[in-house]
Every structure is written in C-alpha cells, then in structure tokens.
PDB file of C-alpha atoms in Angstrom:
ATOM      1  CA  MET A   1       9.189  21.741   3.278  1.00 47.00           C
ATOM      2  CA  ASP A   2       7.345  21.668   6.574  1.00 56.00           C
ATOM      3  CA  THR A   3       4.053  23.350   5.728  1.00 61.00           C
ATOM      4  CA  PHE A   4       1.059  22.641   3.546  1.00 56.00           C
ATOM      5  CA  HIS A   5      -0.349  25.611   1.690  1.00 73.00           C
ATOM      6  CA  LEU A   6      -3.977  24.507   1.603  1.00 74.00           C
ATOM      7  CA  LYS A   7      -7.209  26.246   2.359  1.00 76.00           C
ATOM      8  CA  THR A   8      -8.638  25.461   5.779  1.00 78.00           C
ATOM      9  CA  ASP A   9     -11.087  22.855   4.485  1.00 81.00           C
ATOM     10  CA  GLU A  10      -8.813  21.325   1.791  1.00 86.00           C
ATOM     11  CA  LYS A  11      -7.265  17.894   2.184  1.00 90.00           C
ATOM     12  CA  VAL A  12      -4.657  15.952   0.257  1.00 92.00           C
ATOM     13  CA  HIS A  13      -5.532  12.469  -1.003  1.00 95.00           C
ATOM     14  CA  LEU A  14      -2.672   9.971  -1.285  1.00 97.00           C
ATOM     15  CA  ILE A  15      -2.120   6.964  -3.543  1.00 98.00           C
ATOM     16  CA  GLY A  16       0.803   4.575  -3.171  1.00 97.00           C
ATOM     17  CA  HIS A  17       1.904   1.426  -4.943  1.00 97.00           C
ATOM     18  CA  SER A  18       3.796  -1.304  -3.088  1.00 93.00           C
ATOM     19  CA  THR A  19       6.361   0.307  -0.783  1.00 90.00           C
ATOM     20  CA  GLY A  20       4.740   3.672  -1.559  1.00 94.00           C
ATOM     21  CA  GLY A  21       1.722   2.504   0.434  1.00 94.00           C
ATOM     22  CA  LEU A  22       3.976   1.780   3.396  1.00 92.00           C
ATOM     23  CA  VAL A  23       5.440   5.284   3.073  1.00 91.00           C
ATOM     24  CA  ILE A  24       1.890   6.660   3.277  1.00 93.00           C
ATOM     25  CA  ARG A  25       1.218   4.612   6.409  1.00 91.00           C
ATOM     26  CA  LYS A  26       4.465   5.880   7.956  1.00 89.00           C
ATOM     27  CA  LEU A  27       3.461   9.458   7.123  1.00 90.00           C
ATOM     28  CA  ILE A  28       0.047   8.959   8.732  1.00 90.00           C
ATOM     29  CA  ALA A  29       1.630   7.500  11.857  1.00 87.00           C
ATOM     30  CA  ASN A  30       4.211  10.275  12.256  1.00 86.00           C
ATOM     31  CA  SER A  31       2.914  13.440  10.623  1.00 84.00           C
ATOM     32  CA  LYS A  32       1.713  16.506  12.432  1.00 85.00           C
ATOM     33  CA  TYR A  33      -0.305  17.198   9.264  1.00 83.00           C
ATOM     34  CA  VAL A  34      -2.495  14.100   9.536  1.00 88.00           C
ATOM     35  CA  HIS A  35      -5.549  16.387   9.741  1.00 86.00           C
ATOM     36  CA  LYS A  36      -4.748  17.537   6.181  1.00 88.00           C
ATOM     37  CA  ILE A  37      -4.848  14.005   4.730  1.00 91.00           C
ATOM     38  CA  GLY A  38      -8.183  12.948   3.245  1.00 93.00           C
ATOM     39  CA  ARG A  39      -8.474   9.552   1.594  1.00 96.00           C
ATOM     40  CA  CYS A  40      -5.711   7.071   0.766  1.00 97.00           C
ATOM     41  CA  VAL A  41      -5.518   4.132  -1.624  1.00 98.00           C
ATOM     42  CA  LEU A  42      -2.784   1.543  -1.158  1.00 98.00           C
ATOM     43  CA  ILE A  43      -2.151  -0.508  -4.305  1.00 98.00           C
ATOM     44  CA  ALA A  44      -0.437  -3.887  -3.867  1.00 96.00           C
ATOM     45  CA  SER A  45       1.193  -2.689  -0.652  1.00 95.00           C
ATOM     46  CA  PRO A  46       2.546  -5.409   1.650  1.00 92.00           C
ATOM     47  CA  ASN A  47       0.665  -4.015   4.660  1.00 92.00           C
ATOM     48  CA  LYS A  48       1.460  -7.040   6.804  1.00 89.00           C
ATOM     49  CA  GLY A  49       4.928  -7.565   5.349  1.00 83.00           C
ATOM     50  CA  SER A  50       6.199  -9.593   2.448  1.00 81.00           C
ATOM     51  CA  ARG A  51       6.877 -13.318   2.536  1.00 82.00           C
ATOM     52  CA  LEU A  52       9.211 -12.796  -0.409  1.00 78.00           C
ATOM     53  CA  ALA A  53      11.182 -10.163   1.541  1.00 73.00           C
ATOM     54  CA  ASN A  54      11.401 -12.539   4.494  1.00 73.00           C
ATOM     55  CA  ILE A  55      12.769 -15.292   2.253  1.00 73.00           C
ATOM     56  CA  ALA A  56      15.209 -13.005   0.408  1.00 73.00           C
ATOM     57  CA  GLY A  57      16.207 -11.339   3.681  1.00 70.00           C
ATOM     58  CA  ASN A  58      17.856 -14.589   4.716  1.00 73.00           C
ATOM     59  CA  ILE A  59      20.230 -14.387   1.755  1.00 74.00           C
ATOM     60  CA  LYS A  60      22.947 -11.932   2.783  1.00 74.00           C
ATOM     61  CA  PRO A  61      23.993 -10.775  -0.729  1.00 77.00           C
ATOM     62  CA  TYR A  62      20.364  -9.844  -1.478  1.00 69.00           C
ATOM     63  CA  VAL A  63      20.148  -7.674   1.620  1.00 68.00           C
ATOM     64  CA  GLU A  64      23.384  -5.960   0.641  1.00 72.00           C
ATOM     65  CA  ILE A  65      22.067  -5.174  -2.856  1.00 75.00           C
ATOM     66  CA  TYR A  66      18.384  -4.500  -2.063  1.00 71.00           C
ATOM     67  CA  LYS A  67      18.553  -2.360   1.051  1.00 68.00           C
ATOM     68  CA  THR A  68      14.765  -1.862   1.217  1.00 74.00           C
ATOM     69  CA  LEU A  69      14.184  -5.586   1.843  1.00 70.00           C
ATOM     70  CA  LYS A  70      14.579  -5.016   5.556  1.00 72.00           C
ATOM     71  CA  SER A  71      11.695  -2.522   5.604  1.00 74.00           C
ATOM     72  CA  LEU A  72       9.383  -5.044   3.889  1.00 75.00           C
ATOM     73  CA  ARG A  73       9.918  -7.882   6.349  1.00 72.00           C
ATOM     74  CA  TYR A  74       7.072  -8.847   8.682  1.00 65.00           C
ATOM     75  CA  GLU A  75       8.646  -7.425  11.825  1.00 75.00           C
ATOM     76  CA  SER A  76       9.425  -4.054  10.199  1.00 77.00           C
ATOM     77  CA  VAL A  77       5.965  -3.561   8.731  1.00 75.00           C
ATOM     78  CA  ALA A  78       4.334  -4.566  12.025  1.00 77.00           C
ATOM     79  CA  LYS A  79       5.781  -1.367  13.513  1.00 77.00           C
ATOM     80  CA  LEU A  80       3.686   0.804  11.166  1.00 74.00           C
ATOM     81  CA  ASN A  81       0.710   1.404  13.406  1.00 67.00           C
ATOM     82  CA  HIS A  82      -2.292   3.092  11.858  1.00 58.00           C
ATOM     83  CA  ASN A  83      -3.957   5.621  14.086  1.00 56.00           C
ATOM     84  CA  ASP A  84      -7.642   4.604  13.979  1.00 56.00           C
ATOM     85  CA  GLU A  85      -8.576   7.897  15.626  1.00 57.00           C
ATOM     86  CA  THR A  86      -7.919   9.862  12.427  1.00 69.00           C
ATOM     87  CA  ASP A  87     -10.587  10.781   9.907  1.00 77.00           C
ATOM     88  CA  ILE A  88      -8.527   9.269   7.107  1.00 91.00           C
ATOM     89  CA  GLU A  89     -10.468   6.865   4.931  1.00 95.00           C
ATOM     90  CA  MET A  90      -8.188   4.185   3.544  1.00 96.00           C
ATOM     91  CA  ALA A  91      -8.763   1.509   0.904  1.00 97.00           C
ATOM     92  CA  ALA A  92      -6.523  -1.093  -0.682  1.00 98.00           C
ATOM     93  CA  ILE A  93      -6.348  -2.884  -4.002  1.00 98.00           C
ATOM     94  CA  ALA A  94      -4.592  -6.241  -4.316  1.00 98.00           C
ATOM     95  CA  GLY A  95      -3.654  -8.148  -7.440  1.00 96.00           C
ATOM     96  CA  ASN A  96      -4.022 -11.885  -7.949  1.00 95.00           C
ATOM     97  CA  HIS A  97      -2.327 -12.469 -11.299  1.00 92.00           C
ATOM     98  CA  ASN A  98       0.721 -14.473 -10.412  1.00 86.00           C
ATOM     99  CA  ASN A  99       2.667 -14.771 -13.641  1.00 72.00           C
ATOM    100  CA  LEU A 100       6.114 -14.768 -12.088  1.00 67.00           C
ATOM    101  CA  LEU A 101       8.316 -17.550 -10.789  1.00 73.00           C
ATOM    102  CA  LEU A 102       8.678 -15.591  -7.555  1.00 72.00           C
ATOM    103  CA  GLY A 103       4.918 -15.826  -7.027  1.00 70.00           C
ATOM    104  CA  LYS A 104       5.181 -19.607  -7.089  1.00 74.00           C
ATOM    105  CA  LEU A 105       7.874 -19.387  -4.425  1.00 74.00           C
ATOM    106  CA  ILE A 106       5.777 -17.389  -1.954  1.00 81.00           C
ATOM    107  CA  GLY A 107       2.593 -19.433  -2.461  1.00 77.00           C
ATOM    108  CA  GLY A 108      -0.988 -18.529  -1.698  1.00 86.00           C
ATOM    109  CA  VAL A 109      -2.953 -16.046  -3.783  1.00 93.00           C
ATOM    110  CA  ASN A 110      -0.504 -13.322  -4.775  1.00 92.00           C
ATOM    111  CA  ASP A 111       0.416 -10.886  -7.512  1.00 93.00           C
ATOM    112  CA  GLY A 112       3.883 -12.307  -8.102  1.00 90.00           C
ATOM    113  CA  ARG A 113       5.422 -10.252  -5.283  1.00 89.00           C
ATOM    114  CA  VAL A 114       2.846  -9.639  -2.524  1.00 91.00           C
ATOM    115  CA  GLU A 115       0.246 -11.972  -1.050  1.00 93.00           C
ATOM    116  CA  VAL A 116      -3.373 -10.763  -1.199  1.00 95.00           C
ATOM    117  CA  GLU A 117      -3.754 -11.502   2.523  1.00 94.00           C
ATOM    118  CA  SER A 118      -0.891  -9.099   3.266  1.00 92.00           C
ATOM    119  CA  VAL A 119      -2.551  -6.225   1.400  1.00 95.00           C
ATOM    120  CA  TYR A 120      -5.761  -6.446   3.458  1.00 96.00           C
ATOM    121  CA  LEU A 121      -6.045  -4.570   6.764  1.00 92.00           C
ATOM    122  CA  PRO A 122      -9.087  -4.767   9.067  1.00 91.00           C
ATOM    123  CA  HIS A 123      -9.532  -0.991   9.384  1.00 90.00           C
ATOM    124  CA  LEU A 124      -9.814  -0.423   5.615  1.00 95.00           C
ATOM    125  CA  LYS A 125     -12.931   1.369   4.443  1.00 96.00           C
ATOM    126  CA  ASP A 126     -12.894  -0.728   1.246  1.00 97.00           C
ATOM    127  CA  PHE A 127     -10.845  -3.491  -0.367  1.00 98.00           C
ATOM    128  CA  MET A 128     -10.796  -5.174  -3.756  1.00 98.00           C
ATOM    129  CA  ILE A 129      -8.807  -7.701  -5.777  1.00 98.00           C
ATOM    130  CA  LEU A 130      -8.026  -7.105  -9.449  1.00 98.00           C
ATOM    131  CA  PRO A 131      -6.639  -9.634 -11.969  1.00 97.00           C
ATOM    132  CA  TYR A 132      -3.219  -8.012 -12.397  1.00 97.00           C
ATOM    133  CA  GLY A 133       0.353  -8.663 -11.392  1.00 94.00           C
ATOM    134  CA  HIS A 134       2.443  -6.552  -9.051  1.00 93.00           C
ATOM    135  CA  LYS A 135       4.474  -4.839 -11.741  1.00 93.00           C
ATOM    136  CA  ASP A 136       1.490  -3.746 -13.817  1.00 95.00           C
ATOM    137  CA  ILE A 137      -1.518  -3.272 -11.496  1.00 97.00           C
ATOM    138  CA  HIS A 138      -0.802   0.431 -10.993  1.00 97.00           C
ATOM    139  CA  HIS A 139      -0.603   1.052 -14.763  1.00 97.00           C
ATOM    140  CA  GLN A 140      -4.079  -0.291 -15.540  1.00 98.00           C
ATOM    141  CA  PRO A 141      -6.956   2.017 -16.554  1.00 98.00           C
ATOM    142  CA  GLU A 142      -9.298  -0.155 -14.463  1.00 98.00           C
ATOM    143  CA  THR A 143      -7.181   0.451 -11.368  1.00 98.00           C
ATOM    144  CA  ALA A 144      -7.235   4.193 -12.050  1.00 98.00           C
ATOM    145  CA  ARG A 145     -11.046   4.145 -12.331  1.00 98.00           C
ATOM    146  CA  TRP A 146     -11.402   2.357  -8.969  1.00 98.00           C
ATOM    147  CA  VAL A 147      -8.934   4.726  -7.303  1.00 98.00           C
ATOM    148  CA  ASP A 148     -10.838   7.698  -8.702  1.00 98.00           C
ATOM    149  CA  ALA A 149     -14.153   6.285  -7.426  1.00 98.00           C
ATOM    150  CA  PHE A 150     -12.753   5.843  -3.925  1.00 98.00           C
ATOM    151  CA  LEU A 151     -11.169   9.290  -3.799  1.00 97.00           C
ATOM    152  CA  ARG A 152     -14.460  10.858  -4.924  1.00 96.00           C
ATOM    153  CA  THR A 153     -16.942   8.824  -2.839  1.00 97.00           C
ATOM    154  CA  GLY A 154     -15.073   6.936  -0.117  1.00 96.00           C
ATOM    155  CA  LYS A 155     -15.886   3.539  -1.587  1.00 96.00           C
ATOM    156  CA  PHE A 156     -15.244   1.389  -4.628  1.00 96.00           C
ATOM    157  CA  GLN A 157     -18.472   1.400  -6.638  1.00 84.00           C
TER     158      GLN A 157
END
C-alpha cells in the first residue's frame, strides 16, 4: 500500500511499544507521508539504544537467534534521525519497575529491559515515567489513559 486514504485535514496518530517506537521513528525519517502523521507516543522504546542489546550482541549465539538485537544496539539506533522540521508532536513513556534479573545486569533506572535515560529524547513534547516493567507497561490502563491524553491534547495532563 503506498497511499493514505484520508481527508485533506486528517492525520494518523501512532503509538509504539519498544521496537515499535523505533519503527515509528524510522517511518518518520523516511516517509513521504510524514505530513499525514499527527502525534506519536513511544512506550518503553530504546530511543538511544539498549545496553542489554549491546551486552547480548557480544554473544554470537544470541545474535544468531535474536536477529533484531543488531537494530537495538547504540550505533544502529543513532542512525534514526528525527526530522525536527516536521509538525509531529512526539512523547515518550518510560517504565522504572525493574523486576527482572536482566534489569540488574544493565544497571541504572530501567524497566527490566530498557534504561529510562534511553527512552528520553530532547525534542519530545512530553515525557513521563510510570511504575511498570517493560513487558507490562503497554498493557496498563494508566498507560492507555496517558496515551489518550497526549493524542487528544498534545501533552500528558
């Protein structure tokens, strides 16, 4: 599909969890339809890369099994440039409930998979931290309420 069937003034809002947020950023960087994208919310997305992916990426069998690890490493994510000249309003939600052994391995404040500092980007319109882990933050009613608020108003309220 290479066309959007939207009215002239309609825009699509996008929400992505984890790698899904990176897919949104890639779309924004490379799409000829960027003018049709309204607001975006990135949930627990490793926007600056993943320390865990960098660690696991040094273990060859892991890279063979988990092919997406390469795309989550610092140097790969650094290539996803956001075009600040767009009208897209973007926000991010990070989690800080580290209940996994992997979270202990990566250190810092994290959600068990992604560090809070990696979720934050300077050009975000809004940013918040919720008390959830990586595998459940996107299933929480509270997260859905904050996403809805941002998509409606352009800020977390």
